Coordinates of C-alpha atoms in Angstrom, one line a residue:
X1 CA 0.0 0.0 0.0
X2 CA 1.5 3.6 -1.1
X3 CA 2.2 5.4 2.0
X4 CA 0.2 8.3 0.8
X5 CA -3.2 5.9 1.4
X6 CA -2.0 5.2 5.4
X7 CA -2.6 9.0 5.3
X8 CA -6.1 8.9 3.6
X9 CA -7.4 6.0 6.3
X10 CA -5.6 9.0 9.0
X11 CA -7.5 11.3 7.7
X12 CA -10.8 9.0 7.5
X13 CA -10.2 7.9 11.2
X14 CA -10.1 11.6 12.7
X15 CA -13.0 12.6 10.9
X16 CA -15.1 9.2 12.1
X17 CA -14.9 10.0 15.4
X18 CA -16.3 13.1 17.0
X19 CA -13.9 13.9 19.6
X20 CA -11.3 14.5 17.0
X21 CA -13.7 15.8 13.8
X22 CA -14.7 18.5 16.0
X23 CA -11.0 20.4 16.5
X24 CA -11.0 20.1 12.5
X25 CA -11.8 23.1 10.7
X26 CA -14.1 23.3 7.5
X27 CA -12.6 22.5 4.2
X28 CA -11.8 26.1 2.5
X29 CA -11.0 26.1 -0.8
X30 CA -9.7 29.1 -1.2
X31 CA -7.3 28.8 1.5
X32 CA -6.3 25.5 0.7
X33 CA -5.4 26.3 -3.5
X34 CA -3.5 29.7 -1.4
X35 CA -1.4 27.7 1.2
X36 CA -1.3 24.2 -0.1
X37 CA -1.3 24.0 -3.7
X38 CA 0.2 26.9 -4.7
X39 CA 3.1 26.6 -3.2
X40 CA 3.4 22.7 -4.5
X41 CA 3.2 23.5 -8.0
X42 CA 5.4 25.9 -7.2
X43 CA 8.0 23.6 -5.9
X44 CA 6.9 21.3 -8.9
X45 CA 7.3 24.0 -11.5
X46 CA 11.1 24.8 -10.0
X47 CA 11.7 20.8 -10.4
X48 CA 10.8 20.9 -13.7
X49 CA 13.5 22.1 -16.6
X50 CA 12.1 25.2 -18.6
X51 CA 13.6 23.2 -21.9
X52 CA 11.6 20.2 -21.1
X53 CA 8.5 22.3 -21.2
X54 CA 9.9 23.8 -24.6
X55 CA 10.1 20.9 -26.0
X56 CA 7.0 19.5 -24.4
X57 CA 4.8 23.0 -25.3
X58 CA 2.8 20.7 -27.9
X59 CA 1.5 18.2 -26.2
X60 CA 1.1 20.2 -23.3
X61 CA -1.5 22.8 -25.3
X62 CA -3.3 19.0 -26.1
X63 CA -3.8 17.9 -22.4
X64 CA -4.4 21.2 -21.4
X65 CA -7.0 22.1 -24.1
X66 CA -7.6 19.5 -27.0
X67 CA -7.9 16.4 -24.1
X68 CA -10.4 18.5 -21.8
X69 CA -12.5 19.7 -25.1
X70 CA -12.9 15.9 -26.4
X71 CA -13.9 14.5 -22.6
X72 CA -16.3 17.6 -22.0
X73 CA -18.2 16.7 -25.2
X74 CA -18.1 13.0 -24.9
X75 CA -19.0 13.1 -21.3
X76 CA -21.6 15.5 -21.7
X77 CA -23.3 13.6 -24.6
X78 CA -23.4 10.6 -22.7
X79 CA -24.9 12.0 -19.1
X80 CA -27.0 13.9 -20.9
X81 CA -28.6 11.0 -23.0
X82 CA -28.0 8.6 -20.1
X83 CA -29.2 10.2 -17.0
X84 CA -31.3 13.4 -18.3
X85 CA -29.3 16.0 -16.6
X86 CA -29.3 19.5 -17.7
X87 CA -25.9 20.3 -19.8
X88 CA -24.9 23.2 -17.6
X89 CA -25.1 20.9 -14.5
X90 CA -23.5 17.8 -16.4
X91 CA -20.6 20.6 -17.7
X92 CA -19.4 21.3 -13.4
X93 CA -19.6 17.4 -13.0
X94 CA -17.2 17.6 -15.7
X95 CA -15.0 20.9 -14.8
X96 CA -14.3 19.6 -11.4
X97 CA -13.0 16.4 -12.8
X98 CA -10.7 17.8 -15.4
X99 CA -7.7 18.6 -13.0
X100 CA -5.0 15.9 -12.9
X101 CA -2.8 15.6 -9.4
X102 CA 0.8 15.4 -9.6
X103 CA 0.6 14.5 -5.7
X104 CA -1.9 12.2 -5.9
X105 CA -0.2 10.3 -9.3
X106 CA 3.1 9.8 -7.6
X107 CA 1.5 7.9 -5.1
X108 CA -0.5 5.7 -7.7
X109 CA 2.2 4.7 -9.3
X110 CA 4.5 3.9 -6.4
X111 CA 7.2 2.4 -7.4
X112 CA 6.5 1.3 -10.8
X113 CA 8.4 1.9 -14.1
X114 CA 7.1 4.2 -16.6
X115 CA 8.7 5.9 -19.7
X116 CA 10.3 9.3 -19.1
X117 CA 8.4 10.5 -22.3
X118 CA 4.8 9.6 -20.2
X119 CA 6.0 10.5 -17.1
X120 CA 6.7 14.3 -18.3
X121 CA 3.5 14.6 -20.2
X122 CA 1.3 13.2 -17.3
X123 CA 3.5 16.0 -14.9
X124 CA 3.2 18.6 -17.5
X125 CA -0.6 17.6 -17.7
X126 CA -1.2 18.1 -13.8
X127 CA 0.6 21.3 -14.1
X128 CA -1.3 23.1 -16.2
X129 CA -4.8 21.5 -16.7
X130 CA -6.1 22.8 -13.3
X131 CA -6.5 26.4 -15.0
X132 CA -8.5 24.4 -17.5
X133 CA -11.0 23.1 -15.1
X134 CA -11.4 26.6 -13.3
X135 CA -12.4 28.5 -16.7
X136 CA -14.3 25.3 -17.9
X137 CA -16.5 25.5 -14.1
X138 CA -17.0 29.2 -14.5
X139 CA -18.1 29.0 -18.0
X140 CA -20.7 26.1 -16.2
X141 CA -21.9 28.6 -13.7
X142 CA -22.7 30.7 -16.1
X143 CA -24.4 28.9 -19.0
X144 CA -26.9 28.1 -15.5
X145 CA -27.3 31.5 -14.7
X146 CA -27.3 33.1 -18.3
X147 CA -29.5 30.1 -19.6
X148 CA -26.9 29.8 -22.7
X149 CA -23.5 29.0 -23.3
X150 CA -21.5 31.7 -24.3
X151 CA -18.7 30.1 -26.4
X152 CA -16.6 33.0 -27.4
X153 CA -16.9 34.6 -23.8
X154 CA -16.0 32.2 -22.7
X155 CA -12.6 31.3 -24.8
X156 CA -11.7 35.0 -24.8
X157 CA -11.8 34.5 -20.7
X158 CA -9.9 31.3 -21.4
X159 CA -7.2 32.8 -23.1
X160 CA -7.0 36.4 -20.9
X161 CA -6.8 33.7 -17.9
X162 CA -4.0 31.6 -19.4
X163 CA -1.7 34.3 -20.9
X164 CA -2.4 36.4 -18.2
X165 CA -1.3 34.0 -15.2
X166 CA 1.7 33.0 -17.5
X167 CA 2.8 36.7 -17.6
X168 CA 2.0 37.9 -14.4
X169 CA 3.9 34.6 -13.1
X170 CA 6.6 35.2 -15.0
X171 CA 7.3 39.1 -14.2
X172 CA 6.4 38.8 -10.8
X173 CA 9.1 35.9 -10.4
X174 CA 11.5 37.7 -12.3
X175 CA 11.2 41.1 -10.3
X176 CA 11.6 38.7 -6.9
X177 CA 14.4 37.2 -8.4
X178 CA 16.1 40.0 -8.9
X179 CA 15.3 41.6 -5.2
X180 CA 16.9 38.4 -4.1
X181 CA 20.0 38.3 -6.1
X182 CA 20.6 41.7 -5.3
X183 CA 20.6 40.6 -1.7
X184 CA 22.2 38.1 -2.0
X185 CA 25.7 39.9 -3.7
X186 CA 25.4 43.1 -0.8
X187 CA 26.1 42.9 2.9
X188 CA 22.8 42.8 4.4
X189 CA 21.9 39.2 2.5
X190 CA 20.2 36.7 5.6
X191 CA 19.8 33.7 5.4
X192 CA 16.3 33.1 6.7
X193 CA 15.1 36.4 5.3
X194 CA 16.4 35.0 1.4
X195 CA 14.2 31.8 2.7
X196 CA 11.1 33.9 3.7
X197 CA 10.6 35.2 0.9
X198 CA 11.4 32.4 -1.2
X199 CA 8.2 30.2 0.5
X200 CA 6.4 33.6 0.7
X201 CA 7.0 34.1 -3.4
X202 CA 3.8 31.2 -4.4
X203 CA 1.4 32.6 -2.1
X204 CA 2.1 35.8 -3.2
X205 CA 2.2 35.5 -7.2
X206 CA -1.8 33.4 -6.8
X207 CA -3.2 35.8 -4.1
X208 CA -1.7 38.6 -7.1
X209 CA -3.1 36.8 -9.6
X210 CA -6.2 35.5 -8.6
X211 CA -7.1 39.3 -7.7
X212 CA -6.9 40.4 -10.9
X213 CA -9.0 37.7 -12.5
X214 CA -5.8 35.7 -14.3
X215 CA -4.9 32.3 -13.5
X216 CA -3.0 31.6 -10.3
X217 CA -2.2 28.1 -10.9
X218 CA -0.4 29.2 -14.1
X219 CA 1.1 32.1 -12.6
X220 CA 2.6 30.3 -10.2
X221 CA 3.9 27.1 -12.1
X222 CA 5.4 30.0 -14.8
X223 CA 7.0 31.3 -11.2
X224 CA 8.4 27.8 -10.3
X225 CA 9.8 27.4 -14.2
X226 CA 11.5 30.8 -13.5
X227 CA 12.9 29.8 -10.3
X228 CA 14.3 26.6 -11.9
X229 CA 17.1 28.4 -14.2
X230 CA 17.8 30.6 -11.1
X231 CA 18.7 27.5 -9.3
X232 CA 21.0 26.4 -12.0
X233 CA 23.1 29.5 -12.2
X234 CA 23.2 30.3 -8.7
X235 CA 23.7 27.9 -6.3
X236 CA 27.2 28.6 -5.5
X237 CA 26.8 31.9 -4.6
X238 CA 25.8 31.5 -1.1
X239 CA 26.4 27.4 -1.0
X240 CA 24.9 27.3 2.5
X241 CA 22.0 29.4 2.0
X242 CA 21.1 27.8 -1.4
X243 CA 21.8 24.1 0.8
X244 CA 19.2 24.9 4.0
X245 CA 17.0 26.2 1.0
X246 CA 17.2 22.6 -0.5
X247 CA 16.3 21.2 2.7
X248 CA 13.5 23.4 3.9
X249 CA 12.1 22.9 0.2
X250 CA 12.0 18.8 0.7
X251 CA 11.1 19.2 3.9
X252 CA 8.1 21.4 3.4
X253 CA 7.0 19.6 0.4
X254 CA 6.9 16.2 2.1
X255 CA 4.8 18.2 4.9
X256 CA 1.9 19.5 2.5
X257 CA 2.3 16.2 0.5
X258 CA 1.0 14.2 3.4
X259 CA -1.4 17.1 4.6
X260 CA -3.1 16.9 1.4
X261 CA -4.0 13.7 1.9
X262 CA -5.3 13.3 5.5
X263 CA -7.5 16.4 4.0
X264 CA -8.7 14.2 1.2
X265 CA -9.3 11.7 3.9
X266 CA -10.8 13.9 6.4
X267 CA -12.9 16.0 3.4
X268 CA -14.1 12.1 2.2
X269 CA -15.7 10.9 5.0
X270 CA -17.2 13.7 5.9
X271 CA -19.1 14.0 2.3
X272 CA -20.6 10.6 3.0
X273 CA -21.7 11.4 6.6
X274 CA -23.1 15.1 5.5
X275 CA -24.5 13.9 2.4
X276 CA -25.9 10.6 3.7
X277 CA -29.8 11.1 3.3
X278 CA -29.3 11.9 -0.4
X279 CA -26.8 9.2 -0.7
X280 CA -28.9 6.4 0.7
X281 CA -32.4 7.5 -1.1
X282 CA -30.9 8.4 -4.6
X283 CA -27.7 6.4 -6.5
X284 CA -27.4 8.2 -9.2
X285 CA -24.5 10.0 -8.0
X286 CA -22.8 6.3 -7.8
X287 CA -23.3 5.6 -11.4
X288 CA -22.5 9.3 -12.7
X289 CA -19.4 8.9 -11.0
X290 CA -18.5 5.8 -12.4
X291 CA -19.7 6.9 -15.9
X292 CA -17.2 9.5 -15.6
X293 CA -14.7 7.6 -14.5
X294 CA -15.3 5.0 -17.7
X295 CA -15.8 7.4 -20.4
X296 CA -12.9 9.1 -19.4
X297 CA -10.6 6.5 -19.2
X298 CA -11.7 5.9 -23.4
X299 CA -11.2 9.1 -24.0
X300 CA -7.6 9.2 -22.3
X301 CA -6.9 5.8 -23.9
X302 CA -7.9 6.9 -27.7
X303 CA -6.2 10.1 -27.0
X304 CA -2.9 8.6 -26.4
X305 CA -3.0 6.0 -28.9
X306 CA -3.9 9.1 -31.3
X307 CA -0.3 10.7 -29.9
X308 CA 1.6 7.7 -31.1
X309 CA 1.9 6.1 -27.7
X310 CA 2.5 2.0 -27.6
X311 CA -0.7 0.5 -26.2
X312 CA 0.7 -0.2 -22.8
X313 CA 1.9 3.1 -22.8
X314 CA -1.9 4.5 -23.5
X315 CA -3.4 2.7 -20.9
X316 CA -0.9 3.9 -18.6
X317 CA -1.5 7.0 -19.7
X318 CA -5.4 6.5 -19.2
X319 CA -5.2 5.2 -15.8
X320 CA -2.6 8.1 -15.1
X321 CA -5.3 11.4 -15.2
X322 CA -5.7 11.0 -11.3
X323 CA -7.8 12.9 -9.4
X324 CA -7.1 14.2 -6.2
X325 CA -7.1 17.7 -3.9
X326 CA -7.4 20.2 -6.7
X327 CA -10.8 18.5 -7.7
X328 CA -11.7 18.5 -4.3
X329 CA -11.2 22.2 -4.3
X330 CA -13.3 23.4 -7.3
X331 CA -15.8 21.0 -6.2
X332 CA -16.2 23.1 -2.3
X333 CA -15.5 26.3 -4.7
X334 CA -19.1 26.1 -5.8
X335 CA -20.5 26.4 -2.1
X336 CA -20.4 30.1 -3.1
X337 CA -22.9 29.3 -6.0
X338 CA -25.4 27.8 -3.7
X339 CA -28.3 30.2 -5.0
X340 CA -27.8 29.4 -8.4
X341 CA -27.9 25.4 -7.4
X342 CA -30.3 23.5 -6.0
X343 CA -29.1 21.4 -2.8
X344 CA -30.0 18.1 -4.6
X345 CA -27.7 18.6 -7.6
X346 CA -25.0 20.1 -5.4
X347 CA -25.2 16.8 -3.7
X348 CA -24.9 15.1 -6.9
X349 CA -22.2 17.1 -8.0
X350 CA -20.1 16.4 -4.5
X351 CA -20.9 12.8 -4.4
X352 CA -20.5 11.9 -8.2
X353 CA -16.8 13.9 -7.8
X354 CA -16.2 11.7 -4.5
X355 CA -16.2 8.5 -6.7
X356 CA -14.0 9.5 -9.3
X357 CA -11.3 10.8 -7.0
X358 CA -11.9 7.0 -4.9
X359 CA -11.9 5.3 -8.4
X360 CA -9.1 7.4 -10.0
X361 CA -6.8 6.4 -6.6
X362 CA -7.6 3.0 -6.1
X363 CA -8.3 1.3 -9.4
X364 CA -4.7 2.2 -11.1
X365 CA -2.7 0.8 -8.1
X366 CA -4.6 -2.5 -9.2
X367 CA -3.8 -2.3 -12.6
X368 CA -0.5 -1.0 -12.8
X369 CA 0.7 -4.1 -10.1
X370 CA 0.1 -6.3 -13.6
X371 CA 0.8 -4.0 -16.5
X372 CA 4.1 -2.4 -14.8
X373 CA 7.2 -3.6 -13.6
X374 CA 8.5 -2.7 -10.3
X375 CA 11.6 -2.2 -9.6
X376 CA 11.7 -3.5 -5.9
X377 CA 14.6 -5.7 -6.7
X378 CA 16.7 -3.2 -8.2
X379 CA 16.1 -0.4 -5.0
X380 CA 17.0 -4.1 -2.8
X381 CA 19.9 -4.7 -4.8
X382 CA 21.3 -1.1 -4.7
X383 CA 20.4 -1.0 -1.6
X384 CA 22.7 -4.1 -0.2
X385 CA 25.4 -2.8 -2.5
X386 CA 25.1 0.5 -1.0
X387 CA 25.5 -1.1 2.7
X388 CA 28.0 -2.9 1.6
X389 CA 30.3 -0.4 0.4
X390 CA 30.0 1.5 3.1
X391 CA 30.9 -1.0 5.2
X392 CA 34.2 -1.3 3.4
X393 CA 35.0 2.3 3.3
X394 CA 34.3 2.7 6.6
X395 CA 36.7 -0.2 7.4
X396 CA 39.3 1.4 5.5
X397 CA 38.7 4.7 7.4
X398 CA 39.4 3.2 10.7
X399 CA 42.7 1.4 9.7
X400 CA 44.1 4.8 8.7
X401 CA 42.5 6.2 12.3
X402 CA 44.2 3.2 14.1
X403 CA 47.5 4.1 12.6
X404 CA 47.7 8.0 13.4
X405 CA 49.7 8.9 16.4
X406 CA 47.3 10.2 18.7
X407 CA 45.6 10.0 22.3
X408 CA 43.4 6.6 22.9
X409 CA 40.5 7.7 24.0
X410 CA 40.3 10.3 21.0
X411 CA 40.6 7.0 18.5
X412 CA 37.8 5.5 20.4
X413 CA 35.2 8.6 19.7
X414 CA 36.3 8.9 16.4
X415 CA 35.8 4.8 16.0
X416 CA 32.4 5.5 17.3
X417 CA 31.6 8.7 14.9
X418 CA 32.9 6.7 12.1
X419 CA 30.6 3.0 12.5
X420 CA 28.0 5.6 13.3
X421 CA 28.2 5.6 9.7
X422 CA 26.9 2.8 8.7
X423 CA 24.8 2.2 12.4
X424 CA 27.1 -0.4 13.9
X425 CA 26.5 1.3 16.7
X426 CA 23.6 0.0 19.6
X427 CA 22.0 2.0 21.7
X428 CA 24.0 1.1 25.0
X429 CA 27.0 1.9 23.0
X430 CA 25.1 5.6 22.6
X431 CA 24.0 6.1 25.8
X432 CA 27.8 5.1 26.8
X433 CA 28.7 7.8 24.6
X434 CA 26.4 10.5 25.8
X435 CA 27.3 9.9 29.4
X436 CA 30.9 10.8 28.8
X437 CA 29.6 13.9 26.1
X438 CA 27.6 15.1 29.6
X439 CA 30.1 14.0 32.6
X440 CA 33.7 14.2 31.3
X441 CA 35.7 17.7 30.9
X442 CA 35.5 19.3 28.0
X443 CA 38.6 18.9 25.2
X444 CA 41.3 21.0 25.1
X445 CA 42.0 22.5 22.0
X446 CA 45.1 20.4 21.2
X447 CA 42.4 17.8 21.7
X448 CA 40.0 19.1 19.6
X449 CA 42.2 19.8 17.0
X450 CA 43.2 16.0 16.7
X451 CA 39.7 14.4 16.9
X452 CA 39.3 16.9 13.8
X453 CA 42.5 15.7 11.9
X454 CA 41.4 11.8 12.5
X455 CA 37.7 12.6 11.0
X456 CA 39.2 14.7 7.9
X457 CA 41.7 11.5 7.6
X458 CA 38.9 9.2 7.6
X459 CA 36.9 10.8 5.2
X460 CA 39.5 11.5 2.8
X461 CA 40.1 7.9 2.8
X462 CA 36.3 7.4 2.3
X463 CA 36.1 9.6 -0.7
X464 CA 39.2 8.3 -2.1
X465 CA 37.7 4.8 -1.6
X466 CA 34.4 5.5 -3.3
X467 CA 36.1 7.2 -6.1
X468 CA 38.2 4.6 -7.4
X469 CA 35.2 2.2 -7.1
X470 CA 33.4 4.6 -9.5
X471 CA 36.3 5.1 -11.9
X472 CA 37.0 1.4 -11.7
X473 CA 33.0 1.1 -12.7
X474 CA 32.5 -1.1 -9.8
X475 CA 29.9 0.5 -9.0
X476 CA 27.8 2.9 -11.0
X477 CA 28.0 6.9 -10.8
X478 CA 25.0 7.7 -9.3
X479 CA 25.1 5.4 -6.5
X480 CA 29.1 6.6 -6.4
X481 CA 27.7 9.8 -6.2
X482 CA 25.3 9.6 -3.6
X483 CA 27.7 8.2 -0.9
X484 CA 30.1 10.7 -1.8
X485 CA 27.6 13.5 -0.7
X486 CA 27.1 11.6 2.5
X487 CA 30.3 11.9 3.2
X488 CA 31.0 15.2 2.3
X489 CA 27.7 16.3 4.4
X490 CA 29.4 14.6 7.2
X491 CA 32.5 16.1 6.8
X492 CA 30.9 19.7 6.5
X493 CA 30.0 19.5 10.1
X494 CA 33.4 18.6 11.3
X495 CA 34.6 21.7 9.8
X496 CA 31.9 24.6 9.3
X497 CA 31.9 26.2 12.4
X498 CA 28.0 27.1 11.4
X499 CA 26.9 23.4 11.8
X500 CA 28.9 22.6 15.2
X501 CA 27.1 22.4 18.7
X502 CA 29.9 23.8 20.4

């Protein structure tokens, strides 16, 4: 089971129970594309290499407009004919389902192997096709209001939308840029100020843009692809602030990555317990919802075959249009429409939308187990391999320690720092150790200055270890290279007086 689902069951189990559903706060949407999405595809945008996207621009323009076109009038034909619902109401089923998750995708497929080539459209699709869906439910609210559609409106908003976000995103990104770089090359450059307003940069760009009536989600994915080439040209300039930057963007990531889904898990349940009168006297929102789901997945699968995609590829790429917070979000959107729709179809609309985000999540981890291959047994066997050299290296290290002319006692701390390495270490052997860090006098500096020479020793050794392994092609470059930076983090806080305790 992806760990992303142990947070959706989280999510389910705090919103069961009404001791801990009632310290939970409403779902707002707004807040929740301001704070929590935003600043994801941000992240995602600054991951993602502006000549990808160059090359990529075509197929994007598909997902983001041909794709959503085809399923709005397939779908809408067939609900329409099937189930006798009103087009305008049939077109928000369908808005709200047009966004694609990046989030919610990564943890459907796990760790399965898919072509580079799918993998970037699918992240290019969930990039972009969120502005889509927006312009595509506001066009809906309106054809109910108005009592027709208005087509060329309703494009020309499309277009001011799109361009508009992407401009705004991309000036406004620049201009911070700039503030920042400036900072950074003058005396007054901090390090948690640069980082501020780095994390503050997302929120700010969609508030910006979503108050002038452009598209936020593209405004701040343009940001992110700005921010990418920044990264690229910049990150020796202040090594240690661009580093904690790193760090606090991982870090932060991984925290609204799990969020969103203990929302999704929370936000869930808590449509089924609301909605449960409707839910229990009426199933039509179960078979909408699964008619979308179907029909959609044809639509995706003809699509890709259409784009020259193997047939394993396609349905990959069918199952792959996962559904997730964003849909979530332009469905609780419409709460502010409540006069122009009835309860009953806003029930419909929430319910039907429930199933294809539960169908979109759970159905491709079943189908991907058979029509994917994992690679479990490679990550097992780089794993051991990894161990294993580090085992080695750290052998190595403390041969050379053993050999240098220096106090006992110092050798045994640095023995200990060293198999710390690769935890041959137990837990009374740490407790030993931090009942002589507490209760013995502290080093001299004759002392210090030799524990310091043993570790720079026994890294150098490391390094030196690793890198004729890697030139010898013992072992590959990128696994080279990853216990290379290990070591060199280690070593960094032996000798940047930033990182050291005392």
């Amino acid at each position: 089971m992806p760990g992303s689902y142990i947070s959706i069951i989280l999510g389910i189990v705090l919103a069961i129970f009404p001791i801990t559903n009632k310290f939970i706060p409403d779902f707002n949407a707004q807040f929740f594309m301001m704070i929590v999405i935003a600043p994801l595809l941000f992240f995602e945008g600054q991951k993602t290499s502006n000549h990808v996207v160059r090359v990529k621009i075509k197929s994007i323009m598909d997902t983001v407009l041909f794709l959503p076109i085809v399923t709005i009038v397939v779908l809408s034909m067939g609900l329409h004919w099937t189930f006798s619902l009103i087009f305008p109401l049939v077109m928000m089923i369908i808005a709200v389902s047009i966004p694609t998750d990046a989030t919610a995708l990564s943890a459907v497929i796990g760790n399965k192997n898919i072509s580079t080539k799918l993998n970037n459209t699918l992240k290019m699709e969930s990039l972009f096709n969120g502005a889509t869906g927006i312009v595509l439910l506001e066009a809906a609210i309106l054809w109910l209001s108005a009592g027709k559609l208005l087509v060329i409106e309703n494009s020309e908003h499309f277009i001011v939308s799109a361009v508009g976000g992407a401009m705004l995103g991309g000036i406004a990104a620049f201009i911070i840029m700039i503030i920042r770089q400036i900072l950074i090359r003058s005396n007054i450059n901090v390090v948690s100020s640069q980082l501020l307003i780095y994390l503050l940069t997302p929120i700010i760009i969609y508030v910006t843009a979503e108050h002038v009536h452009v598209s936020g989600i593209i405004a701040v994915v343009i940001a992110g692809l700005v921010h990418n080439s920044e990264a690229e040209r910049s990150r020796f300039s202040v090594p240690r602030q661009f580093h904690a930057s790193m760090q606090a963007i991982n870090f932060i990531s991984e925290i609204l990555n799990s969020f969103v889904f203990v929302v999704l898990g929370v936000t869930l349940c808590r449509i089924f317990l609301d909605q449960q009168n409707y839910a229990l006297h009426n199933f039509m929102w179960l078979w909408v919802g699964i008619s979308i789901y179907l029909i959609s997945l044809l639509v995706r699968f003809f699509y890709a075959l259409l784009s020259k995609y193997s047939r394993v590829d396609a349905i990959v790429f069918a199952f792959g249009g996962v559904h997730g917070a964003v849909t979530l979000a332009l469905t609780f959107s419409l709460l502010s429409e409540t006069a122009k729709i009835i309860q009953s179809n806003y029930a419909l609309i929430l319910l039907s939308t429930t199933v294809v985000i539960i169908l979109s999540m759970t159905v491709p981890v079943i189908v991907f187990r058979y029509i994917l291959a994992s690679n479990d047994v490679d990550q097992k066997f780089d794993a051991d391999t990894r161990q294993k050299i580090k085992q080695d290296m750290v052998h190595k290290a403390i041969l050379v320690v053993e050999e240098m002319k220096i106090e006992t006692y110092i050798k045994d701390r640095v023995r200990y720092d060293l198999l710390d390495q690769v935890a041959k270490t137990t837990v009374f052997d740490f407790v030993k150790e931090w009942r002589n860090q507490s209760t013995k006098r502290l080093f001299e500096k004759a002392e210090i200055k030799q524990e310091k020479q043993a570790l720079m020793l026994a890294f150098k050794e490391e390094r030196e270890y690793v890198r004729q392994l890697i030139l010898s092609k013992t072992i590959s470059v990128e696994l080279g290279h990853e216990i290379y930076s290990e070591i060199l983090l280690a070593e960094s806080l032996v000798i940047d007086p930033v990182n050291q305790l005392s």
